Short mmCIF file of C-alpha atoms in Angstrom, two decimals:
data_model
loop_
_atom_site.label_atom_id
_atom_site.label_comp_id
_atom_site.label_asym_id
_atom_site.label_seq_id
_atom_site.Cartn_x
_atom_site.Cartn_y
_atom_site.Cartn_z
CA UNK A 1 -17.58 -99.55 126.14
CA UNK A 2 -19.23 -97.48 128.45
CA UNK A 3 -17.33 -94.83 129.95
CA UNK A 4 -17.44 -93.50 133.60
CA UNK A 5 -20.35 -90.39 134.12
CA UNK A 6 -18.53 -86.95 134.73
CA UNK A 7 -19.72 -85.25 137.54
CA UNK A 8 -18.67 -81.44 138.64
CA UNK A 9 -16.27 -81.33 141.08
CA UNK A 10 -17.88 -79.18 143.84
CA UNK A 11 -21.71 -77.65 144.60
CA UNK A 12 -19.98 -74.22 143.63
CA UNK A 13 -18.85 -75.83 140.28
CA UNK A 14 -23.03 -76.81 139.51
CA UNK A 15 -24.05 -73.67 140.88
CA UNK A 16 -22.17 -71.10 138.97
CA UNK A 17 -22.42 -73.18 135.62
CA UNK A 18 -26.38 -73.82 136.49
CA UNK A 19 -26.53 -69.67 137.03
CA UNK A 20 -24.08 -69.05 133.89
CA UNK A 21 -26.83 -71.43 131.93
CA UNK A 22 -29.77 -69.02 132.80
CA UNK A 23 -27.61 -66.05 132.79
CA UNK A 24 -28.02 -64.79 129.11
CA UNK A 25 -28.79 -61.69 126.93
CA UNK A 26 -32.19 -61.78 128.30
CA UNK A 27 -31.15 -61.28 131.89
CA UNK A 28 -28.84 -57.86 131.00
CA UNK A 29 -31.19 -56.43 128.96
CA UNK A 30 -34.31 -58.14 127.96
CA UNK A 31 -35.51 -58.36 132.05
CA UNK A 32 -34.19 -54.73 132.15
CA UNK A 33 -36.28 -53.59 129.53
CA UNK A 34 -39.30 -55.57 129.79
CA UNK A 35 -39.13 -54.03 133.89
CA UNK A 36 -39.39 -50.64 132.44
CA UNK A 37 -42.03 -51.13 129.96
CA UNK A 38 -44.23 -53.43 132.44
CA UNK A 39 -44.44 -50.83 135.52
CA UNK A 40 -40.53 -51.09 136.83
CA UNK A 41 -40.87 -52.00 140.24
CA UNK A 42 -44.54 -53.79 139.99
CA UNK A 43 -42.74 -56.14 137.36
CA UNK A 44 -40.19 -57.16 139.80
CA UNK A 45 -42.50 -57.98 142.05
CA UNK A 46 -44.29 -60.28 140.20
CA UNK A 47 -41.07 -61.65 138.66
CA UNK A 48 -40.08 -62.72 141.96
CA UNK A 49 -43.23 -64.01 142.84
CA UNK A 50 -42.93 -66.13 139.64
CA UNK A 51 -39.53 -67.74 140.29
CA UNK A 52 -40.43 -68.66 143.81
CA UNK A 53 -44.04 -69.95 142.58
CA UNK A 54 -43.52 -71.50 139.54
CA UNK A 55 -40.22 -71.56 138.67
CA UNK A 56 -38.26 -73.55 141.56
CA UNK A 57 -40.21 -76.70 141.77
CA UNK A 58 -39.63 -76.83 137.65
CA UNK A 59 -35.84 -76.69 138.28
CA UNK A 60 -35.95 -79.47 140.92
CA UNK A 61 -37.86 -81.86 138.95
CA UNK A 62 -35.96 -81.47 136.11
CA UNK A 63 -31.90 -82.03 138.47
CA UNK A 64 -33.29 -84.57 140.35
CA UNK A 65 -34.45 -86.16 136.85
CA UNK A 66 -31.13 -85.60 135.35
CA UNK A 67 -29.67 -86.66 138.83
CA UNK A 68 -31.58 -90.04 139.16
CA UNK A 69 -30.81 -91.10 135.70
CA UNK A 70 -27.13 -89.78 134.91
CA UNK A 71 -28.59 -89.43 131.48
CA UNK A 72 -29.69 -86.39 129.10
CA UNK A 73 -33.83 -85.96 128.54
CA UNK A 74 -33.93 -88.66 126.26
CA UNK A 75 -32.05 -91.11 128.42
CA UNK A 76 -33.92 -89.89 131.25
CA UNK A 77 -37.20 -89.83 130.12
CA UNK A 78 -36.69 -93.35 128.70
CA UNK A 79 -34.98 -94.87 132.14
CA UNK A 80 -37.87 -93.49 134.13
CA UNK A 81 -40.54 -94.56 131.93
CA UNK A 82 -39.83 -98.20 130.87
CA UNK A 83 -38.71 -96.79 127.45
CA UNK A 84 -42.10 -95.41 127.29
CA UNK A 85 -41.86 -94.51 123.05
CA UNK A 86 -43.64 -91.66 123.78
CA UNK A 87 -41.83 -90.23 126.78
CA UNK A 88 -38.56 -90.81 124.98
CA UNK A 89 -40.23 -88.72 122.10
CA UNK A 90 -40.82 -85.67 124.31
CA UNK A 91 -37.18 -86.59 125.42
CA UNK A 92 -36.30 -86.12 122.18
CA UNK A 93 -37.81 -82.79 121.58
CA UNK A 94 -36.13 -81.86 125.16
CA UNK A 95 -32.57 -82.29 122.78
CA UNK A 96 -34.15 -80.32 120.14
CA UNK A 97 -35.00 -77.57 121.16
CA UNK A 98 -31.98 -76.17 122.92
CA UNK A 99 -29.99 -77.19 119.68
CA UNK A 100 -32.41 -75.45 118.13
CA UNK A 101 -32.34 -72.53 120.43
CA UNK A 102 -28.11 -72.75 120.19
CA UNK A 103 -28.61 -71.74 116.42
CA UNK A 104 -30.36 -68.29 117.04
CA UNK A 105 -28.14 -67.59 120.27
CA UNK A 106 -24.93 -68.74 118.22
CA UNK A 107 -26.23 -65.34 115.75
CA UNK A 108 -26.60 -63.13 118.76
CA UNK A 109 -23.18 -64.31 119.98
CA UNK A 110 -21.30 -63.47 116.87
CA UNK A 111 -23.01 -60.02 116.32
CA UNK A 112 -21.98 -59.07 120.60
CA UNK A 113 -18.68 -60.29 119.68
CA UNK A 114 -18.26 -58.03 116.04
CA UNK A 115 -18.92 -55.03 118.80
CA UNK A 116 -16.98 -56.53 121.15
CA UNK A 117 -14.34 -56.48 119.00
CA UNK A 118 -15.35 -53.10 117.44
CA UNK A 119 -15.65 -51.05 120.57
CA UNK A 120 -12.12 -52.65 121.92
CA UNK A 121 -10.33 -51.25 118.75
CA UNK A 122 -12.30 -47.59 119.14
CA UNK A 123 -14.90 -47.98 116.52
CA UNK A 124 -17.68 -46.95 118.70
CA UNK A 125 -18.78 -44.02 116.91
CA UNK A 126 -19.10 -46.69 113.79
CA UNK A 127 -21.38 -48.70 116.09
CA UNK A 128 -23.44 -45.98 117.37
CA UNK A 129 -24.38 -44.85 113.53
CA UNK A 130 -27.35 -44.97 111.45
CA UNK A 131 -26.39 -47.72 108.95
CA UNK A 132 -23.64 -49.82 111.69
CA UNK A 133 -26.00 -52.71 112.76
CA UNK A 134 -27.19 -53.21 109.44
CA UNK A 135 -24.13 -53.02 107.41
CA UNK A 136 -22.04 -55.41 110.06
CA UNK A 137 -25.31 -57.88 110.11
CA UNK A 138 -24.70 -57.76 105.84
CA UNK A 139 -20.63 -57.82 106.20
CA UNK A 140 -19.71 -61.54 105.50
CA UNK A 141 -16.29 -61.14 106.45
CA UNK A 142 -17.17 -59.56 109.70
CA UNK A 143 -19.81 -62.51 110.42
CA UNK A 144 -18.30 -65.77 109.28
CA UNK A 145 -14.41 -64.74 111.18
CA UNK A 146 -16.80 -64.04 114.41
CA UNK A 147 -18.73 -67.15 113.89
CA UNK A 148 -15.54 -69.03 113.35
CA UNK A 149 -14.14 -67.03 116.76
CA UNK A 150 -16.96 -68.25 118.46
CA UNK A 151 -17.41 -72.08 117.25
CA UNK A 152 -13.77 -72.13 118.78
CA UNK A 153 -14.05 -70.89 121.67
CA UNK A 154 -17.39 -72.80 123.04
CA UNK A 155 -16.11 -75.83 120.99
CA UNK A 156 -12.60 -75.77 122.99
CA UNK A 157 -14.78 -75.60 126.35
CA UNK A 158 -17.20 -78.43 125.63
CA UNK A 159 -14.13 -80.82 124.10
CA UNK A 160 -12.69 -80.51 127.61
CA UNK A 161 -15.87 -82.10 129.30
CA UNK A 162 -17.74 -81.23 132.71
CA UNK A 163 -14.83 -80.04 135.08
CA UNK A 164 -12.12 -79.07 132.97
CA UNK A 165 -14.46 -77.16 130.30
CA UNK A 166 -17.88 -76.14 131.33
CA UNK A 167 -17.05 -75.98 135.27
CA UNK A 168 -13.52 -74.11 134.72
CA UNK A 169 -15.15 -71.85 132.12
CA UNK A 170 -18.38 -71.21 134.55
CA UNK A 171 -15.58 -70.34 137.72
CA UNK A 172 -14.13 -67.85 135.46
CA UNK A 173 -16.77 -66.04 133.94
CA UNK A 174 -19.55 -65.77 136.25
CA UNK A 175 -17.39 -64.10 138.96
CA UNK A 176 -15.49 -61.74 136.29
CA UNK A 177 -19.45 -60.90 134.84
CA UNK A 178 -20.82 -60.04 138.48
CA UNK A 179 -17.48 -58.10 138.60
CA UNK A 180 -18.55 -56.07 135.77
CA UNK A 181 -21.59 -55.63 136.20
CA UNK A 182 -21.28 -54.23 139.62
CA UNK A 183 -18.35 -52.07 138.17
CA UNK A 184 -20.83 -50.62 135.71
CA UNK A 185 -23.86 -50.18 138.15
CA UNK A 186 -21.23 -48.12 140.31
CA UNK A 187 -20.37 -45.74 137.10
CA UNK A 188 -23.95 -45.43 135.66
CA UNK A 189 -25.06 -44.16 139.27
CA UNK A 190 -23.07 -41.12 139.13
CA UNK A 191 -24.41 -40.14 135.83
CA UNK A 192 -26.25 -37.03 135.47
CA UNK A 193 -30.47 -38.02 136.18
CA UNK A 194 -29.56 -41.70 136.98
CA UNK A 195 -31.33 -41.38 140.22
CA UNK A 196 -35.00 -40.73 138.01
CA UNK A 197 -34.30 -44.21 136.40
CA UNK A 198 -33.34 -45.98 139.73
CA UNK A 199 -36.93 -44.53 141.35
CA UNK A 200 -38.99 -45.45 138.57
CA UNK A 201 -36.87 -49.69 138.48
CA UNK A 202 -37.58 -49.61 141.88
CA UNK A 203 -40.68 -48.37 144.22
CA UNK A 204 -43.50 -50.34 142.62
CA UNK A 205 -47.09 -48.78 141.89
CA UNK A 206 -49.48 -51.54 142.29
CA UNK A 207 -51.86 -49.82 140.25
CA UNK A 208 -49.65 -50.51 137.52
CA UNK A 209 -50.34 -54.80 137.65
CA UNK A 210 -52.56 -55.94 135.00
CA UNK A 211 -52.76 -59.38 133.11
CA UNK A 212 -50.38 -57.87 130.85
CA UNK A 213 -47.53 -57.30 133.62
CA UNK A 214 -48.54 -60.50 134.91
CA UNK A 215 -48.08 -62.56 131.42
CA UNK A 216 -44.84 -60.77 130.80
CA UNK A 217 -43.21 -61.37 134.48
CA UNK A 218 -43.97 -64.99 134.07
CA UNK A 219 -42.74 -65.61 130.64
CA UNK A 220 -39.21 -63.65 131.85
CA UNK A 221 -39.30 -65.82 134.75
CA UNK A 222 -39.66 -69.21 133.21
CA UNK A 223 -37.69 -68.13 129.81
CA UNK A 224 -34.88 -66.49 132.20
CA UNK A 225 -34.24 -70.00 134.41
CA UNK A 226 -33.42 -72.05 131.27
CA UNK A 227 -36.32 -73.77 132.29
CA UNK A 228 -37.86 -76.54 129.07
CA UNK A 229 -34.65 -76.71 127.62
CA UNK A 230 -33.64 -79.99 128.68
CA UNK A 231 -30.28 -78.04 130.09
CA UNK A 232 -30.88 -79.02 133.84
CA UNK A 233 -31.82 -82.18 132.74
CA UNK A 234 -28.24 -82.54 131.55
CA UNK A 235 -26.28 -80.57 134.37
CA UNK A 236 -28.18 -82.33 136.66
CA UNK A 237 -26.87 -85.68 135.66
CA UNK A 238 -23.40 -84.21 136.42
CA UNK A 239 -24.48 -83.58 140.37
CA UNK A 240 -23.22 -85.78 142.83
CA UNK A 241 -25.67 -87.70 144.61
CA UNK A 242 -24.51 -86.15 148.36
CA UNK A 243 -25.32 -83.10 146.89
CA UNK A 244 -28.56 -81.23 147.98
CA UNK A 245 -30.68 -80.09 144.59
CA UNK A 246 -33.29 -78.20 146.56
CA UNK A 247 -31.09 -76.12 148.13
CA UNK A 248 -28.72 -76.07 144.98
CA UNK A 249 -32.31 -74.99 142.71
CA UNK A 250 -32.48 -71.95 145.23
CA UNK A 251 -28.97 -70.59 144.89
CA UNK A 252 -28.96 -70.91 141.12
CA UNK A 253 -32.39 -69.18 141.25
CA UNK A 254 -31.38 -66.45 143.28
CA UNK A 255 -28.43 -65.83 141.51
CA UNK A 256 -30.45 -65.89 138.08
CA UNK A 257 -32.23 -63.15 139.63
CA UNK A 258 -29.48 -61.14 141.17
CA UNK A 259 -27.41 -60.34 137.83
CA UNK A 260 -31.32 -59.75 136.43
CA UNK A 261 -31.74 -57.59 139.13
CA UNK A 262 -28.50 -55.73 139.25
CA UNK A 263 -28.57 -55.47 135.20
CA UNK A 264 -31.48 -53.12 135.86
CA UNK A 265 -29.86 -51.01 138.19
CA UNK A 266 -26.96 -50.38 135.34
CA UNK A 267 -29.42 -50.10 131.76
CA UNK A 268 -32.18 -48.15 133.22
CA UNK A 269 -30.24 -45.16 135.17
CA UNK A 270 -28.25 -44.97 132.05
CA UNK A 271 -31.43 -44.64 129.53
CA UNK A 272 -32.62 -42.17 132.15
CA UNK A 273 -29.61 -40.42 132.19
CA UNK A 274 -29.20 -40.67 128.41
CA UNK A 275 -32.55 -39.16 127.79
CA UNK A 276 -33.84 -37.48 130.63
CA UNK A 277 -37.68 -37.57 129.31
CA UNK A 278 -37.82 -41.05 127.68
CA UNK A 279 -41.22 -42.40 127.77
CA UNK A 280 -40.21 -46.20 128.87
CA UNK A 281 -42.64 -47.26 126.61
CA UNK A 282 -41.27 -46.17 123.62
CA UNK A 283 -38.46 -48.82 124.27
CA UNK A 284 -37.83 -51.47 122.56
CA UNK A 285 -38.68 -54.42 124.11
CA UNK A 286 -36.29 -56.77 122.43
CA UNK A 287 -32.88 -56.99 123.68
CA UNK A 288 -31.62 -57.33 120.07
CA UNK A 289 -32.49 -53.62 119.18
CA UNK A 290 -31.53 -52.78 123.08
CA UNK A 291 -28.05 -53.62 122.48
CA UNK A 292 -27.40 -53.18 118.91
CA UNK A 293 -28.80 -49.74 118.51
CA UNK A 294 -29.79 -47.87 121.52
CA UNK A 295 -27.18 -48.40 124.25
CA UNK A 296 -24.14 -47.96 121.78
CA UNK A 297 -25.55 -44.51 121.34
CA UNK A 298 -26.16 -43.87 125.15
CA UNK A 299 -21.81 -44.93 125.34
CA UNK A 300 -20.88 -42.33 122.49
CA UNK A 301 -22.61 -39.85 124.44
CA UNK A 302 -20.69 -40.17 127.37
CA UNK A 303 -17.87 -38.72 125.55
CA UNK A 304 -18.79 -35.07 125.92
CA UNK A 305 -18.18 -35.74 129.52
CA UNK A 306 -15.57 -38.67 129.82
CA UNK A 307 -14.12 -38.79 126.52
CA UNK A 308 -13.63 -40.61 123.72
CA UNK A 309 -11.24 -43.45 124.57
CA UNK A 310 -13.07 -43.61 128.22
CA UNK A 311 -16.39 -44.23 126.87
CA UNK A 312 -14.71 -46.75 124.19
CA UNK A 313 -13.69 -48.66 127.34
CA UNK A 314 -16.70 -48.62 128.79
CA UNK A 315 -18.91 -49.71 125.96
CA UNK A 316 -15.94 -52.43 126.05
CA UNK A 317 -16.50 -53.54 129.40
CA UNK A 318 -20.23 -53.88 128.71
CA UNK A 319 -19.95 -55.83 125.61
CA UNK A 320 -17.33 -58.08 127.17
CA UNK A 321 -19.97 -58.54 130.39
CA UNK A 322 -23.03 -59.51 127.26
CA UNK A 323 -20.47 -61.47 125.48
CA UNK A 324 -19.53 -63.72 128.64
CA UNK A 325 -23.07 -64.32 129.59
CA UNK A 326 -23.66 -65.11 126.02
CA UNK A 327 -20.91 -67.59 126.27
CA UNK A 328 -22.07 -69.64 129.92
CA UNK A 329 -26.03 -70.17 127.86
CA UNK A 330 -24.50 -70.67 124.41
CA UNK A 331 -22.22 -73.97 126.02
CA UNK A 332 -24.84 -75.05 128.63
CA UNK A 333 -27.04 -74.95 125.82
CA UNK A 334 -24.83 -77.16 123.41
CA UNK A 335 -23.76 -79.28 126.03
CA UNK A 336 -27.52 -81.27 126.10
CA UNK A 337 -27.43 -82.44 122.33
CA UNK A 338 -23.50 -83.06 122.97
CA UNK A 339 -24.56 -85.09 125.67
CA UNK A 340 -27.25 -87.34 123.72
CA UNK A 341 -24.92 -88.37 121.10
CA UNK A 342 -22.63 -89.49 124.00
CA UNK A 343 -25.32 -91.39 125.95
CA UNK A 344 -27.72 -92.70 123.33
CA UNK A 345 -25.13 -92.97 119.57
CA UNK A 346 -22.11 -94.13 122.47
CA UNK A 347 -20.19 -91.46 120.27
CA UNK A 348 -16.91 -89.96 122.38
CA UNK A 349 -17.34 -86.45 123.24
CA UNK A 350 -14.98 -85.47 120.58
CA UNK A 351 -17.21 -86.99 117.88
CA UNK A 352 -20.54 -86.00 119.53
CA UNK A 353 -19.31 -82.26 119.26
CA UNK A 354 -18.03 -82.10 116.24
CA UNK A 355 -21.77 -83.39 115.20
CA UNK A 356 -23.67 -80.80 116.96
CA UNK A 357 -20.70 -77.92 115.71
CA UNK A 358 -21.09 -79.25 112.28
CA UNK A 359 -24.89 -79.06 111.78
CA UNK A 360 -25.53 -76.57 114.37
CA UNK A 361 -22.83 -74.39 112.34
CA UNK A 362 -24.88 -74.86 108.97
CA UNK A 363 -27.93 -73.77 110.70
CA UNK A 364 -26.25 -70.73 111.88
CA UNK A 365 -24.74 -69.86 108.69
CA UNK A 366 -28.41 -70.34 107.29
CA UNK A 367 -30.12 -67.89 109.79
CA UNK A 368 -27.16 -65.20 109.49
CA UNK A 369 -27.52 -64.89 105.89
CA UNK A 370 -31.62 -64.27 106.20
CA UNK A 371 -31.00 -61.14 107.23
CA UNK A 372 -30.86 -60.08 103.95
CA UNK A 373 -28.15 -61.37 102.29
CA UNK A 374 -30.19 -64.25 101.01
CA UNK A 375 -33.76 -63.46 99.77
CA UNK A 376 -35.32 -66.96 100.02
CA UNK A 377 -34.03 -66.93 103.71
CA UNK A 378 -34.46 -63.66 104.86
CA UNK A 379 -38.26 -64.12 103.72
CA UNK A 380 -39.26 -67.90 104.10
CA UNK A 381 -42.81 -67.37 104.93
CA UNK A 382 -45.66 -65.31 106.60
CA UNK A 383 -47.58 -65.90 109.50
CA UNK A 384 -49.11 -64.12 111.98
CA UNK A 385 -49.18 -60.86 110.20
CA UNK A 386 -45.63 -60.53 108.67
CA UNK A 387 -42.87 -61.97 106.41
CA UNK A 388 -40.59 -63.91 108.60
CA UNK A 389 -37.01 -64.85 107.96
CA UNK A 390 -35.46 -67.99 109.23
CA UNK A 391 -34.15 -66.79 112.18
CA UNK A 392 -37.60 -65.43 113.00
CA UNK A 393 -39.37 -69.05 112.55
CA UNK A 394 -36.26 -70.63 114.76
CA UNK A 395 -36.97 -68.08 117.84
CA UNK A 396 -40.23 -68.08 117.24
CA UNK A 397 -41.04 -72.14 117.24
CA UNK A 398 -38.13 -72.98 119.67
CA UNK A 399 -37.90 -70.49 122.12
CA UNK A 400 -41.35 -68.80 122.29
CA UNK A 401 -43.25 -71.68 121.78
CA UNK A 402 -41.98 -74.82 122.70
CA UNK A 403 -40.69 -73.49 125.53
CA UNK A 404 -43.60 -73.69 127.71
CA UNK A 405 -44.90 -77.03 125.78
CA UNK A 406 -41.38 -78.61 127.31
CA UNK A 407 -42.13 -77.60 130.68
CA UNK A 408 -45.31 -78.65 130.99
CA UNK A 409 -44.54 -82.00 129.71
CA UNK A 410 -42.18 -82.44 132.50
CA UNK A 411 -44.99 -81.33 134.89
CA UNK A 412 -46.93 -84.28 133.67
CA UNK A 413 -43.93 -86.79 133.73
CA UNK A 414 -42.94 -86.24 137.38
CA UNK A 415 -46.63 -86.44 138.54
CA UNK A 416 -48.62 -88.96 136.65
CA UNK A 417 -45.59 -91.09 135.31
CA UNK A 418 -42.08 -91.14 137.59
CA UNK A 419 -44.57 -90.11 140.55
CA UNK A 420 -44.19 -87.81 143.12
CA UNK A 421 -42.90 -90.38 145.70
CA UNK A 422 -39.67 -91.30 143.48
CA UNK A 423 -39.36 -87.93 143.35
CA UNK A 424 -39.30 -87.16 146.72
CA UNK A 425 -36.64 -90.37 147.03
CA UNK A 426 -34.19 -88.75 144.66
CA UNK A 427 -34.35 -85.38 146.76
CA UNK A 428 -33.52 -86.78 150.09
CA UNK A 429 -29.94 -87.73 149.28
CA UNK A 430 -27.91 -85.11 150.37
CA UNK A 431 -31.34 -83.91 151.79
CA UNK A 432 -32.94 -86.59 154.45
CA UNK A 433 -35.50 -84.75 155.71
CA UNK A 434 -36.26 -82.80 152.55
CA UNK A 435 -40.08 -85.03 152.32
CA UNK A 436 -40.63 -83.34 155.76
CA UNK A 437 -40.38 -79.62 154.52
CA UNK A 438 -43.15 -77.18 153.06
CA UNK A 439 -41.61 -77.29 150.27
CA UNK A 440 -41.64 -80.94 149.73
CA UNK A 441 -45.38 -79.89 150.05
CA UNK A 442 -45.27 -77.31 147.42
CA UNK A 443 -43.52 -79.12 144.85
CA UNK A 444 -45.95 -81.89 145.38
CA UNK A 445 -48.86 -79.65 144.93
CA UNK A 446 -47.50 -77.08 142.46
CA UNK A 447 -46.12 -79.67 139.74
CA UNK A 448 -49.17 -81.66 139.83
CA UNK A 449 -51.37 -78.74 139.73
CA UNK A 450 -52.07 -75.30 139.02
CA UNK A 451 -48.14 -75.21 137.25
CA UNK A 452 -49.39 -77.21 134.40
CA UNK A 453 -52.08 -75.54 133.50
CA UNK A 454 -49.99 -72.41 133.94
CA UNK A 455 -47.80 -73.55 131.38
CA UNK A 456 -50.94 -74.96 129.22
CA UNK A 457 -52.05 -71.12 129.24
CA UNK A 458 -48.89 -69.97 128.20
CA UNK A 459 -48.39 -72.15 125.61
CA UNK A 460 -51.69 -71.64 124.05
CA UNK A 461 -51.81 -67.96 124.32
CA UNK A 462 -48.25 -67.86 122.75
CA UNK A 463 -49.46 -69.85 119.96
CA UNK A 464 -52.57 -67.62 119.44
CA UNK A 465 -50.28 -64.29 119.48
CA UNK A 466 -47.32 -65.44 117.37
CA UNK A 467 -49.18 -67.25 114.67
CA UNK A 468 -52.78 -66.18 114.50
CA UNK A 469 -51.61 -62.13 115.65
CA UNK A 470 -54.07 -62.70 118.46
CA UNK A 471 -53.20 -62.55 122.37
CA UNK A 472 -55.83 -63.14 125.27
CA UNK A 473 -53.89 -61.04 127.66
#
């Protein structure tokens, strides 16, 4: 027996767990970092340039997909194509990959909640040392009680469905993160120097924009939007059908890019203040060494001025504002296989998640013992260069690579297959006169267009750098 489609209970409700979806790790740090080592305020410029260009008509396709259908990507896919095999195949790989992608996140999570935990109870000098990341990454005790922390508290959020779980959760966090975050921006921009880092994030040199800048500001910008990962295929199902998805794309958008935005203003005034003549370059550009091993020792510092038990609490209030945006992507991104088993296997949500926990769970237990604690795991195989771990080959295949492949499949789909005018249907409810806009225009023009072969580009250059250590740009 089929049961009745949830739905969120209010265009705030979509937005904020939309936002809380794209809201990651990446936005806090990664677009921080990645600013600083791509020209600071050139990179934002092209960042936003990206969103509005390429981005946005990617997110409406893929809610007025999930909106039309009341179905996840393979459901949708199928409905819209005739069961078209093959579009339900790249349906299929839609569920995929954010499972997929929830294994490596699910690692992240535990290791943000470890510190979490660590910095809370005054350990931050422990966290801050040489051999802290590497011994609490090799500490099964510490890892399997976090991972079993964690599989609680996203499975106790997805068990209670759309409104009472994911919505409830999303009107929680994402005001308490923006909270934070602003909190922290506030304190960092007293800091001794800050005001060298805030220059340097934000007058752009135009000089400084290359194809390098370029490639990196529209990777962030399609990575950063949850964009390929079948996830607004899903939440989009959940939208009422007064409800206006253009206008709803641009809110979660801009609010995607405001914590982005505002992230910068806190990490690079304090890596400016930390270190007064830091070549940005010689940061890391992955948020995983960002977090884990530089900005722990920028919060121990502050203890010559502050304290010890002041800068504990603020390194907790940081890790608390990572470990919340970890939390919003980690569900939104469980919630699409969650979602297939209920749609396509008729499974009740109770049985879909324990499913997706279950196997998702091995896989995560699998990828935190390759870093080291297993040797067949923590090298599986070479390519591209290097010996590469499990976790490695998961973010590597699902998140670099696939990503783009995703999006441009859904490019494809709305243009040659659902077609533009069905499309355009969809969008005026709760929109009328949406078909009459520019940007009815744009999307028309963009998705069947010069965003495809965007994505093509992306895709193949990713493939060339990652596995053959070769990168056109």
């Amino acid at each position: 027996m089929n049961t009745p489609r949830e739905h969120f209970s209010s265009k705030l409700g979509f937005i904020l767990a939309a936002a809380g979806s794209a809201v990651g790790i990446g936005n806090i740090v990664g677009f921080p970092v990645s600013a600083a080592k791509n020209g600071g305020g050139a990179f934002l410029l092209m960042y936003a340039i990206f969103v509005v260009a390429i981005c946005l008509p990617v997110m409406i396709a893929e809610m007025a997909i999930g909106r039309k259908t009341e179905k996840n990507p393979v459901g949708a896919y199928g409905a819209l194509s005739g069961n078209d095999s093959k579009w339900k195949l790249a349906g299929l790989l839609g569920v995929i990959t954010p499972f997929m992608v929830g294994v490596f996140y699910t690692v992240l999570t535990i290791w943000i909640f470890i510190y979490l935990v660590a910095a809370m109870v005054g350990n931050l000098d422990y966290l801050a040392s040489a051999n802290g990341f590497n011994e609490i990454i090799n500490s099964p005790g510490y890892l399997f009680g976090a991972m079993a922390a964690v599989a609680f508290l996203v499975g106790a959020i997805l068990k209670l469905g759309v409104q009472d779980g994911i919505e409830r959760a999303a009107k929680i966090m994402m005001p308490a993160l923006f909270v934070m975050l602003i909190a922290l921006v506030i304190f960092v921009l007293t800091l001794d120097n800050a005001m060298a880092g805030l220059e340097f994030y934000l007058i752009p040199d135009i000089s400084k924009i290359n194809s390098s800048v370029v490639n990196g500001a529209m990777a962030q910008a399609f990575f950063s939007l949850s964009l390929g990962m079948g996830i607004l295929i899903t939440y989009g199902s959940y939208i009422s059908k007064k409800a206006d998805i253009a206008g709803s794309a641009k809110l979660v958008a801009i609010t995607d890019t405001s914590v982005a935005f505002i992230a910068g203003l806190m990490v690079l005034p304090a890596i400016f203040s930390f270190n007064p003549e830091i070549d940005p370059n010689e940061l890391s550009s992955s948020s995983v060494s960002m977090i884990f091993l530089f900005l722990p020792k920028i919060f121990l510092a502050l203890q010559t001025t502050l304290g010890y038990f002041l800068a504990s609490a603020i390194a907790s209030v940081f890790f608390l504002l990572v470990f919340f945006a970890a939390i919003t992507s980690l569900v939104s991104i469980m919630e699409v296989p969650v979602a297939y088993f209920i749609d396509e296997k008729k499974n009740s949500r109770g049985k879909a998640l324990r499913t997706v926990l279950t196997t998702g769970g091995i896989l995560a237990v699998l990828s935190t013992l390759s870093f080291g604690l297993v040797d067949g795991l923590t090298s599986l195989t070479s390519y591209g260069g290097g010996s590469k771990s499990l976790f490695d080959v998961i973010y590597d295949m699902f998140y670099d690579t696939i990503l783009p492949l995703n999006g441009l499949i859904l490019c494809l789909f709305v243009s040659y297959r659902w077609k533009k005018h069905n499309l355009h249907k969809e969008l005026e409810q709760g929109n009328p006169t949406f078909s009459e806009t520019f940007l009815a225009k744009y999307v028309d023009l963009s998705l069947g267009t010069f965003v495809p072969v965007i994505l093509l580009v992306i895709f193949i250059n990713t493939v060339a750098k990652i596995y053959f250590g070769h990168s056109f740009f």
